[in-house]
């Protein structure tokens, strides 16, 4: 199962039963509008109880092709049009970070769940000449009565740091203390590949051919190739090279 | 004249004649309250037409000794209680940055003045064990009818980058394009020291004694010492060492 489906399943778990009220949603939209007027960011408010999103952008919207200061609504929690502007490796790692964040939040008391945010740096696809970094921040703004996460806010903006980065530099921050939360990097996502798939990818990384891997693991070449195919699908990678890079970014292989 | 007085004089220039309306101020306060609820920052709105400030903090307020989610008002545009929590070298450089920013804004068309913001990293004095960096952002939110800057917003928050920094890393950003504005570092502030004072400070930096400087410049030791005293006052430095460091940070000497 790919990471977006995995994330989606857990985000919606139990959430579609209780709904946010119209007033709660309007209150958050007004709050976000004010935020955006000062910050200039592009904001996506996703309602996990209704499977919809609201997009409202400040000046930064123009950069990602969204008209500033106009509210629009999407019939899904995923802002796909914006995702298309992001470098696909970074988008993938961002999904992993959100998955880790979700697990982190589920492990702490409901009353503390709104105190955390993620921050990461993503490359955009907008410029052919040079890489342009943007910041991506996520926090949860409302829970349902039973403590389920209900309204999520994603904020995109220019990064004032344009220094080249390896990976998205994803972190989880405590908004109250300012502390970075030490999370084992992509700990939960590590279950994405089976131990055998991890082993095979490690061999691929070392430059072994399918035939050599088969021989090393005492399995057939056909089995190795089937595993390879599964690895590509799970990591949403176009080829083995890309799969290795992504698995390294999420520390599935060393 | 010290930098704060210099800044203050230019900030108020012509501004005390026209006043912001109560409605304008209330609108901005409400906008900032929403911003702070999401960002967690400590916000200071300064009204240059009335010489007052409003402070409203999110969770970050606690770190700087300001109770979160309570509006308070100051009878000045300077948030001195907060300034006291900032490392004095950084605070000084921050004032210089604001001075540069003000000059930069005065040189561009009034209609573009609200499109820029400064960003810097400041050390706080709160922890004895280790330096803690916070971010400081400034932008102008309203101008008077005749284009004078009227309402200024300063935002303080935790920095997610705690890497040691030389100086405050001050920059002016275009909020619409995300571009850093190339401003000759502390160009306007360079008039703070006279050419002769700069020359003397350069000699001090090279380790020369007053007697040696007097001889090199063909002036009396008494004159050198009078210049030294003026330099310390202008740079708000406690001793020559500190004066050298500050002058280097603002590139008055090389």
PDB file of C-alpha atoms in Angstrom, chain B residues 17-232:
ATOM      1  CA  UNK B  17       0.314  65.072  12.202  1.00  0.00           C
ATOM      2  CA  UNK B  18      -2.189  62.550  10.772  1.00  0.00           C
ATOM      3  CA  UNK B  19      -3.647  59.954  13.126  1.00  0.00           C
ATOM      4  CA  UNK B  20      -4.773  56.386  12.409  1.00  0.00           C
ATOM      5  CA  UNK B  21      -8.490  55.872  13.050  1.00  0.00           C
ATOM      6  CA  UNK B  22      -9.694  53.724  15.949  1.00  0.00           C
ATOM      7  CA  UNK B  23     -11.295  51.370  13.399  1.00  0.00           C
ATOM      8  CA  UNK B  24      -8.046  50.880  11.503  1.00  0.00           C
ATOM      9  CA  UNK B  25      -6.212  50.042  14.708  1.00  0.00           C
ATOM     10  CA  UNK B  26      -8.908  47.641  15.918  1.00  0.00           C
ATOM     11  CA  UNK B  27      -8.956  45.908  12.543  1.00  0.00           C
ATOM     12  CA  UNK B  28      -5.207  45.364  12.658  1.00  0.00           C
ATOM     13  CA  UNK B  29      -5.336  44.142  16.266  1.00  0.00           C
ATOM     14  CA  UNK B  30      -7.989  41.558  15.371  1.00  0.00           C
ATOM     15  CA  UNK B  31      -5.955  40.423  12.353  1.00  0.00           C
ATOM     16  CA  UNK B  32      -2.823  40.090  14.460  1.00  0.00           C
ATOM     17  CA  UNK B  33      -4.701  38.151  17.181  1.00  0.00           C
ATOM     18  CA  UNK B  34      -5.703  35.556  14.566  1.00  0.00           C
ATOM     19  CA  UNK B  35      -2.169  35.446  13.237  1.00  0.00           C
ATOM     20  CA  UNK B  36      -0.757  34.848  16.694  1.00  0.00           C
ATOM     21  CA  UNK B  37      -3.224  32.044  17.429  1.00  0.00           C
ATOM     22  CA  UNK B  38      -1.768  30.098  14.511  1.00  0.00           C
ATOM     23  CA  UNK B  39       1.850  31.225  14.607  1.00  0.00           C
ATOM     24  CA  UNK B  40       2.286  31.329  18.384  1.00  0.00           C
ATOM     25  CA  UNK B  41       4.427  34.482  18.028  1.00  0.00           C
ATOM     26  CA  UNK B  42       4.688  37.505  20.280  1.00  0.00           C
ATOM     27  CA  UNK B  43       3.384  40.490  18.300  1.00  0.00           C
ATOM     28  CA  UNK B  44       4.050  44.172  18.886  1.00  0.00           C
ATOM     29  CA  UNK B  45       1.927  46.585  16.853  1.00  0.00           C
ATOM     30  CA  UNK B  46       3.379  50.085  17.042  1.00  0.00           C
ATOM     31  CA  UNK B  47       1.306  53.083  16.034  1.00  0.00           C
ATOM     32  CA  UNK B  48       3.703  55.750  14.770  1.00  0.00           C
ATOM     33  CA  UNK B  49       0.941  58.348  14.581  1.00  0.00           C
ATOM     34  CA  UNK B  50       0.183  58.115  18.310  1.00  0.00           C
ATOM     35  CA  UNK B  51       3.466  56.883  19.818  1.00  0.00           C
ATOM     36  CA  UNK B  52       1.871  53.813  21.422  1.00  0.00           C
ATOM     37  CA  UNK B  53       2.219  50.028  21.044  1.00  0.00           C
ATOM     38  CA  UNK B  54      -0.026  47.023  21.537  1.00  0.00           C
ATOM     39  CA  UNK B  55       1.420  43.689  22.624  1.00  0.00           C
ATOM     40  CA  UNK B  56      -0.375  40.422  22.036  1.00  0.00           C
ATOM     41  CA  UNK B  57       1.412  37.105  22.425  1.00  0.00           C
ATOM     42  CA  UNK B  58       0.745  33.498  21.581  1.00  0.00           C
ATOM     43  CA  UNK B  59       2.436  30.683  23.481  1.00  0.00           C
ATOM     44  CA  UNK B  60       5.856  32.135  22.726  1.00  0.00           C
ATOM     45  CA  UNK B  61       5.032  35.052  25.063  1.00  0.00           C
ATOM     46  CA  UNK B  62       5.747  32.852  28.096  1.00  0.00           C
ATOM     47  CA  UNK B  63       9.361  32.485  26.958  1.00  0.00           C
ATOM     48  CA  UNK B  64       9.830  36.276  26.982  1.00  0.00           C
ATOM     49  CA  UNK B  65       7.762  36.856  30.131  1.00  0.00           C
ATOM     50  CA  UNK B  66       4.554  38.064  28.464  1.00  0.00           C
ATOM     51  CA  UNK B  67       1.281  36.359  29.389  1.00  0.00           C
ATOM     52  CA  UNK B  68      -0.215  34.736  26.285  1.00  0.00           C
ATOM     53  CA  UNK B  69      -3.543  35.804  24.813  1.00  0.00           C
ATOM     54  CA  UNK B  70      -3.865  39.097  26.715  1.00  0.00           C
ATOM     55  CA  UNK B  71      -3.703  42.456  24.970  1.00  0.00           C
ATOM     56  CA  UNK B  72      -1.610  45.111  26.647  1.00  0.00           C
ATOM     57  CA  UNK B  73      -0.724  48.649  25.636  1.00  0.00           C
ATOM     58  CA  UNK B  74       2.505  50.627  25.986  1.00  0.00           C
ATOM     59  CA  UNK B  75       2.941  54.379  26.032  1.00  0.00           C
ATOM     60  CA  UNK B  76       5.816  54.223  23.532  1.00  0.00           C
ATOM     61  CA  UNK B  77       6.672  52.474  20.276  1.00  0.00           C
ATOM     62  CA  UNK B  78       9.581  50.658  21.980  1.00  0.00           C
ATOM     63  CA  UNK B  79       8.954  47.334  23.691  1.00  0.00           C
ATOM     64  CA  UNK B  80      11.743  47.892  26.255  1.00  0.00           C
ATOM     65  CA  UNK B  81      10.790  44.978  28.504  1.00  0.00           C
ATOM     66  CA  UNK B  82      11.275  42.627  25.582  1.00  0.00           C
ATOM     67  CA  UNK B  83      14.448  44.364  24.426  1.00  0.00           C
ATOM     68  CA  UNK B  84      15.955  43.580  27.825  1.00  0.00           C
ATOM     69  CA  UNK B  85      15.677  39.872  27.070  1.00  0.00           C
ATOM     70  CA  UNK B  86      17.747  40.242  23.882  1.00  0.00           C
ATOM     71  CA  UNK B  87      21.544  40.056  23.705  1.00  0.00           C
ATOM     72  CA  UNK B  88      22.649  43.706  23.558  1.00  0.00           C
ATOM     73  CA  UNK B  89      24.906  43.317  20.518  1.00  0.00           C
ATOM     74  CA  UNK B  90      22.039  41.752  18.585  1.00  0.00           C
ATOM     75  CA  UNK B  91      19.573  44.355  19.743  1.00  0.00           C
ATOM     76  CA  UNK B  92      21.893  47.084  18.525  1.00  0.00           C
ATOM     77  CA  UNK B  93      22.271  45.451  15.133  1.00  0.00           C
ATOM     78  CA  UNK B  94      18.513  44.952  14.946  1.00  0.00           C
ATOM     79  CA  UNK B  95      18.013  48.699  15.387  1.00  0.00           C
ATOM     80  CA  UNK B  96      20.490  49.283  12.576  1.00  0.00           C
ATOM     81  CA  UNK B  97      18.593  46.875  10.363  1.00  0.00           C
ATOM     82  CA  UNK B  98      15.326  48.697  11.082  1.00  0.00           C
ATOM     83  CA  UNK B  99      17.047  51.944  10.252  1.00  0.00           C
ATOM     84  CA  UNK B 100      18.217  50.546   6.906  1.00  0.00           C
ATOM     85  CA  UNK B 101      14.748  49.135   6.277  1.00  0.00           C
ATOM     86  CA  UNK B 102      13.136  52.507   6.932  1.00  0.00           C
ATOM     87  CA  UNK B 103      15.487  54.216   4.483  1.00  0.00           C
ATOM     88  CA  UNK B 104      14.900  51.499   1.932  1.00  0.00           C
ATOM     89  CA  UNK B 105      11.123  51.984   2.228  1.00  0.00           C
ATOM     90  CA  UNK B 106      11.370  55.743   1.940  1.00  0.00           C
ATOM     91  CA  UNK B 107      13.206  55.355  -1.358  1.00  0.00           C
ATOM     92  CA  UNK B 108      10.509  53.214  -3.032  1.00  0.00           C
ATOM     93  CA  UNK B 109       6.988  54.253  -4.147  1.00  0.00           C
ATOM     94  CA  UNK B 110       4.482  54.472  -1.237  1.00  0.00           C
ATOM     95  CA  UNK B 111       2.263  51.862  -2.907  1.00  0.00           C
ATOM     96  CA  UNK B 112       5.029  49.251  -2.543  1.00  0.00           C
ATOM     97  CA  UNK B 113       5.986  49.977   1.046  1.00  0.00           C
ATOM     98  CA  UNK B 114       3.778  47.307   2.571  1.00  0.00           C
ATOM     99  CA  UNK B 115       5.311  44.552   0.411  1.00  0.00           C
ATOM    100  CA  UNK B 116       8.526  44.172   2.379  1.00  0.00           C
ATOM    101  CA  UNK B 117       9.570  42.624   5.669  1.00  0.00           C
ATOM    102  CA  UNK B 118      12.781  42.173   7.607  1.00  0.00           C
ATOM    103  CA  UNK B 119      13.925  38.953   9.160  1.00  0.00           C
ATOM    104  CA  UNK B 120      16.718  38.396  11.655  1.00  0.00           C
ATOM    105  CA  UNK B 121      17.903  35.943  14.296  1.00  0.00           C
ATOM    106  CA  UNK B 122      18.525  37.292  17.786  1.00  0.00           C
ATOM    107  CA  UNK B 123      20.142  35.722  20.823  1.00  0.00           C
ATOM    108  CA  UNK B 124      18.169  35.930  24.052  1.00  0.00           C
ATOM    109  CA  UNK B 125      19.513  36.370  27.557  1.00  0.00           C
ATOM    110  CA  UNK B 126      17.055  33.986  29.110  1.00  0.00           C
ATOM    111  CA  UNK B 127      19.213  30.917  29.423  1.00  0.00           C
ATOM    112  CA  UNK B 128      22.525  30.975  31.234  1.00  0.00           C
ATOM    113  CA  UNK B 129      23.583  27.582  29.973  1.00  0.00           C
ATOM    114  CA  UNK B 130      23.182  28.025  26.245  1.00  0.00           C
ATOM    115  CA  UNK B 131      22.379  30.612  23.637  1.00  0.00           C
ATOM    116  CA  UNK B 132      18.829  30.418  22.343  1.00  0.00           C
ATOM    117  CA  UNK B 133      17.996  32.011  18.991  1.00  0.00           C
ATOM    118  CA  UNK B 134      14.679  33.650  18.250  1.00  0.00           C
ATOM    119  CA  UNK B 135      13.385  35.096  14.990  1.00  0.00           C
ATOM    120  CA  UNK B 136      12.436  38.712  14.615  1.00  0.00           C
ATOM    121  CA  UNK B 137      10.304  39.945  11.716  1.00  0.00           C
ATOM    122  CA  UNK B 138       9.117  43.468  10.977  1.00  0.00           C
ATOM    123  CA  UNK B 139       6.643  44.714   8.413  1.00  0.00           C
ATOM    124  CA  UNK B 140       4.483  47.776   7.959  1.00  0.00           C
ATOM    125  CA  UNK B 141       0.740  47.145   7.890  1.00  0.00           C
ATOM    126  CA  UNK B 142      -0.774  50.563   7.252  1.00  0.00           C
ATOM    127  CA  UNK B 143       0.278  53.886   5.849  1.00  0.00           C
ATOM    128  CA  UNK B 144      -1.461  57.210   6.467  1.00  0.00           C
ATOM    129  CA  UNK B 145      -3.390  58.865   3.621  1.00  0.00           C
ATOM    130  CA  UNK B 146      -0.275  60.722   2.524  1.00  0.00           C
ATOM    131  CA  UNK B 147       1.749  57.501   2.336  1.00  0.00           C
ATOM    132  CA  UNK B 148       3.576  57.813   5.676  1.00  0.00           C
ATOM    133  CA  UNK B 149       4.248  54.572   7.507  1.00  0.00           C
ATOM    134  CA  UNK B 150       1.726  54.339  10.323  1.00  0.00           C
ATOM    135  CA  UNK B 151       1.351  50.854  11.822  1.00  0.00           C
ATOM    136  CA  UNK B 152       4.354  48.576  12.229  1.00  0.00           C
ATOM    137  CA  UNK B 153       4.229  44.927  13.239  1.00  0.00           C
ATOM    138  CA  UNK B 154       7.141  43.222  14.993  1.00  0.00           C
ATOM    139  CA  UNK B 155       6.927  39.479  15.438  1.00  0.00           C
ATOM    140  CA  UNK B 156       9.125  37.455  17.779  1.00  0.00           C
ATOM    141  CA  UNK B 157       9.127  33.661  17.832  1.00  0.00           C
ATOM    142  CA  UNK B 158      11.333  30.627  18.412  1.00  0.00           C
ATOM    143  CA  UNK B 159      13.808  30.016  15.644  1.00  0.00           C
ATOM    144  CA  UNK B 160      13.824  26.468  14.344  1.00  0.00           C
ATOM    145  CA  UNK B 161      17.443  27.091  13.408  1.00  0.00           C
ATOM    146  CA  UNK B 162      19.613  27.175  16.531  1.00  0.00           C
ATOM    147  CA  UNK B 163      22.946  27.031  14.711  1.00  0.00           C
ATOM    148  CA  UNK B 164      25.411  29.646  15.997  1.00  0.00           C
ATOM    149  CA  UNK B 165      25.350  32.754  13.862  1.00  0.00           C
ATOM    150  CA  UNK B 166      27.728  35.666  13.415  1.00  0.00           C
ATOM    151  CA  UNK B 167      25.611  38.796  13.682  1.00  0.00           C
ATOM    152  CA  UNK B 168      21.826  38.729  13.313  1.00  0.00           C
ATOM    153  CA  UNK B 169      21.741  37.587   9.682  1.00  0.00           C
ATOM    154  CA  UNK B 170      19.421  40.493   8.973  1.00  0.00           C
ATOM    155  CA  UNK B 171      17.685  40.640   5.624  1.00  0.00           C
ATOM    156  CA  UNK B 172      14.961  42.530   3.838  1.00  0.00           C
ATOM    157  CA  UNK B 173      12.562  40.312   1.899  1.00  0.00           C
ATOM    158  CA  UNK B 174      10.028  41.065  -0.797  1.00  0.00           C
ATOM    159  CA  UNK B 175       6.894  39.306   0.508  1.00  0.00           C
ATOM    160  CA  UNK B 176       5.423  38.977  -3.004  1.00  0.00           C
ATOM    161  CA  UNK B 177       8.371  37.521  -4.913  1.00  0.00           C
ATOM    162  CA  UNK B 178      10.218  35.952  -1.986  1.00  0.00           C
ATOM    163  CA  UNK B 179      13.412  37.670  -3.147  1.00  0.00           C
ATOM    164  CA  UNK B 180      16.013  38.960  -0.764  1.00  0.00           C
ATOM    165  CA  UNK B 181      16.675  42.615  -1.387  1.00  0.00           C
ATOM    166  CA  UNK B 182      20.309  43.419  -1.861  1.00  0.00           C
ATOM    167  CA  UNK B 183      20.899  46.308   0.455  1.00  0.00           C
ATOM    168  CA  UNK B 184      24.427  47.503   1.041  1.00  0.00           C
ATOM    169  CA  UNK B 185      24.864  46.260   4.573  1.00  0.00           C
ATOM    170  CA  UNK B 186      24.046  49.058   6.941  1.00  0.00           C
ATOM    171  CA  UNK B 187      24.731  51.598   4.253  1.00  0.00           C
ATOM    172  CA  UNK B 188      22.792  54.389   5.925  1.00  0.00           C
ATOM    173  CA  UNK B 189      24.112  53.578   9.359  1.00  0.00           C
ATOM    174  CA  UNK B 190      27.643  54.037   8.118  1.00  0.00           C
ATOM    175  CA  UNK B 191      27.173  57.762   8.740  1.00  0.00           C
ATOM    176  CA  UNK B 192      27.009  56.882  12.425  1.00  0.00           C
ATOM    177  CA  UNK B 193      30.796  57.238  12.781  1.00  0.00           C
ATOM    178  CA  UNK B 194      32.753  60.123  11.258  1.00  0.00           C
ATOM    179  CA  UNK B 195      35.558  59.196   8.814  1.00  0.00           C
ATOM    180  CA  UNK B 196      38.124  60.096  11.483  1.00  0.00           C
ATOM    181  CA  UNK B 197      36.351  57.928  14.086  1.00  0.00           C
ATOM    182  CA  UNK B 198      36.287  55.049  11.613  1.00  0.00           C
ATOM    183  CA  UNK B 199      39.994  55.496  11.018  1.00  0.00           C
ATOM    184  CA  UNK B 200      40.761  55.463  14.726  1.00  0.00           C
ATOM    185  CA  UNK B 201      38.611  52.409  15.358  1.00  0.00           C
ATOM    186  CA  UNK B 202      40.426  50.630  12.539  1.00  0.00           C
ATOM    187  CA  UNK B 203      43.737  51.385  14.301  1.00  0.00           C
ATOM    188  CA  UNK B 204      42.315  50.144  17.614  1.00  0.00           C
ATOM    189  CA  UNK B 205      41.249  46.953  15.869  1.00  0.00           C
ATOM    190  CA  UNK B 206      44.843  46.447  14.692  1.00  0.00           C
ATOM    191  CA  UNK B 207      46.018  46.651  18.307  1.00  0.00           C
ATOM    192  CA  UNK B 208      47.506  50.166  18.344  1.00  0.00           C
ATOM    193  CA  UNK B 209      47.600  52.104  21.619  1.00  0.00           C
ATOM    194  CA  UNK B 210      46.250  55.683  21.850  1.00  0.00           C
ATOM    195  CA  UNK B 211      49.812  57.019  21.852  1.00  0.00           C
ATOM    196  CA  UNK B 212      50.629  55.106  18.653  1.00  0.00           C
ATOM    197  CA  UNK B 213      47.398  56.197  16.964  1.00  0.00           C
ATOM    198  CA  UNK B 214      48.122  59.836  17.873  1.00  0.00           C
ATOM    199  CA  UNK B 215      51.527  59.544  16.327  1.00  0.00           C
ATOM    200  CA  UNK B 216      50.230  57.787  13.186  1.00  0.00           C
ATOM    201  CA  UNK B 217      47.534  60.416  12.591  1.00  0.00           C
ATOM    202  CA  UNK B 218      49.623  63.344  13.758  1.00  0.00           C
ATOM    203  CA  UNK B 219      47.124  64.420  16.418  1.00  0.00           C
ATOM    204  CA  UNK B 220      47.330  64.641  20.220  1.00  0.00           C
ATOM    205  CA  UNK B 221      46.687  61.684  22.549  1.00  0.00           C
ATOM    206  CA  UNK B 222      43.986  63.817  24.143  1.00  0.00           C
ATOM    207  CA  UNK B 223      42.182  64.095  20.783  1.00  0.00           C
ATOM    208  CA  UNK B 224      42.468  60.333  20.213  1.00  0.00           C
ATOM    209  CA  UNK B 225      40.947  59.684  23.614  1.00  0.00           C
ATOM    210  CA  UNK B 226      38.096  62.121  22.975  1.00  0.00           C
ATOM    211  CA  UNK B 227      37.355  60.278  19.688  1.00  0.00           C
ATOM    212  CA  UNK B 228      37.503  56.955  21.531  1.00  0.00           C
ATOM    213  CA  UNK B 229      34.913  58.194  24.011  1.00  0.00           C
ATOM    214  CA  UNK B 230      32.609  59.381  21.205  1.00  0.00           C
ATOM    215  CA  UNK B 231      32.951  56.047  19.408  1.00  0.00           C
ATOM    216  CA  UNK B 232      31.924  54.133  22.548  1.00  0.00           C
TER     217      UNK B 232
END
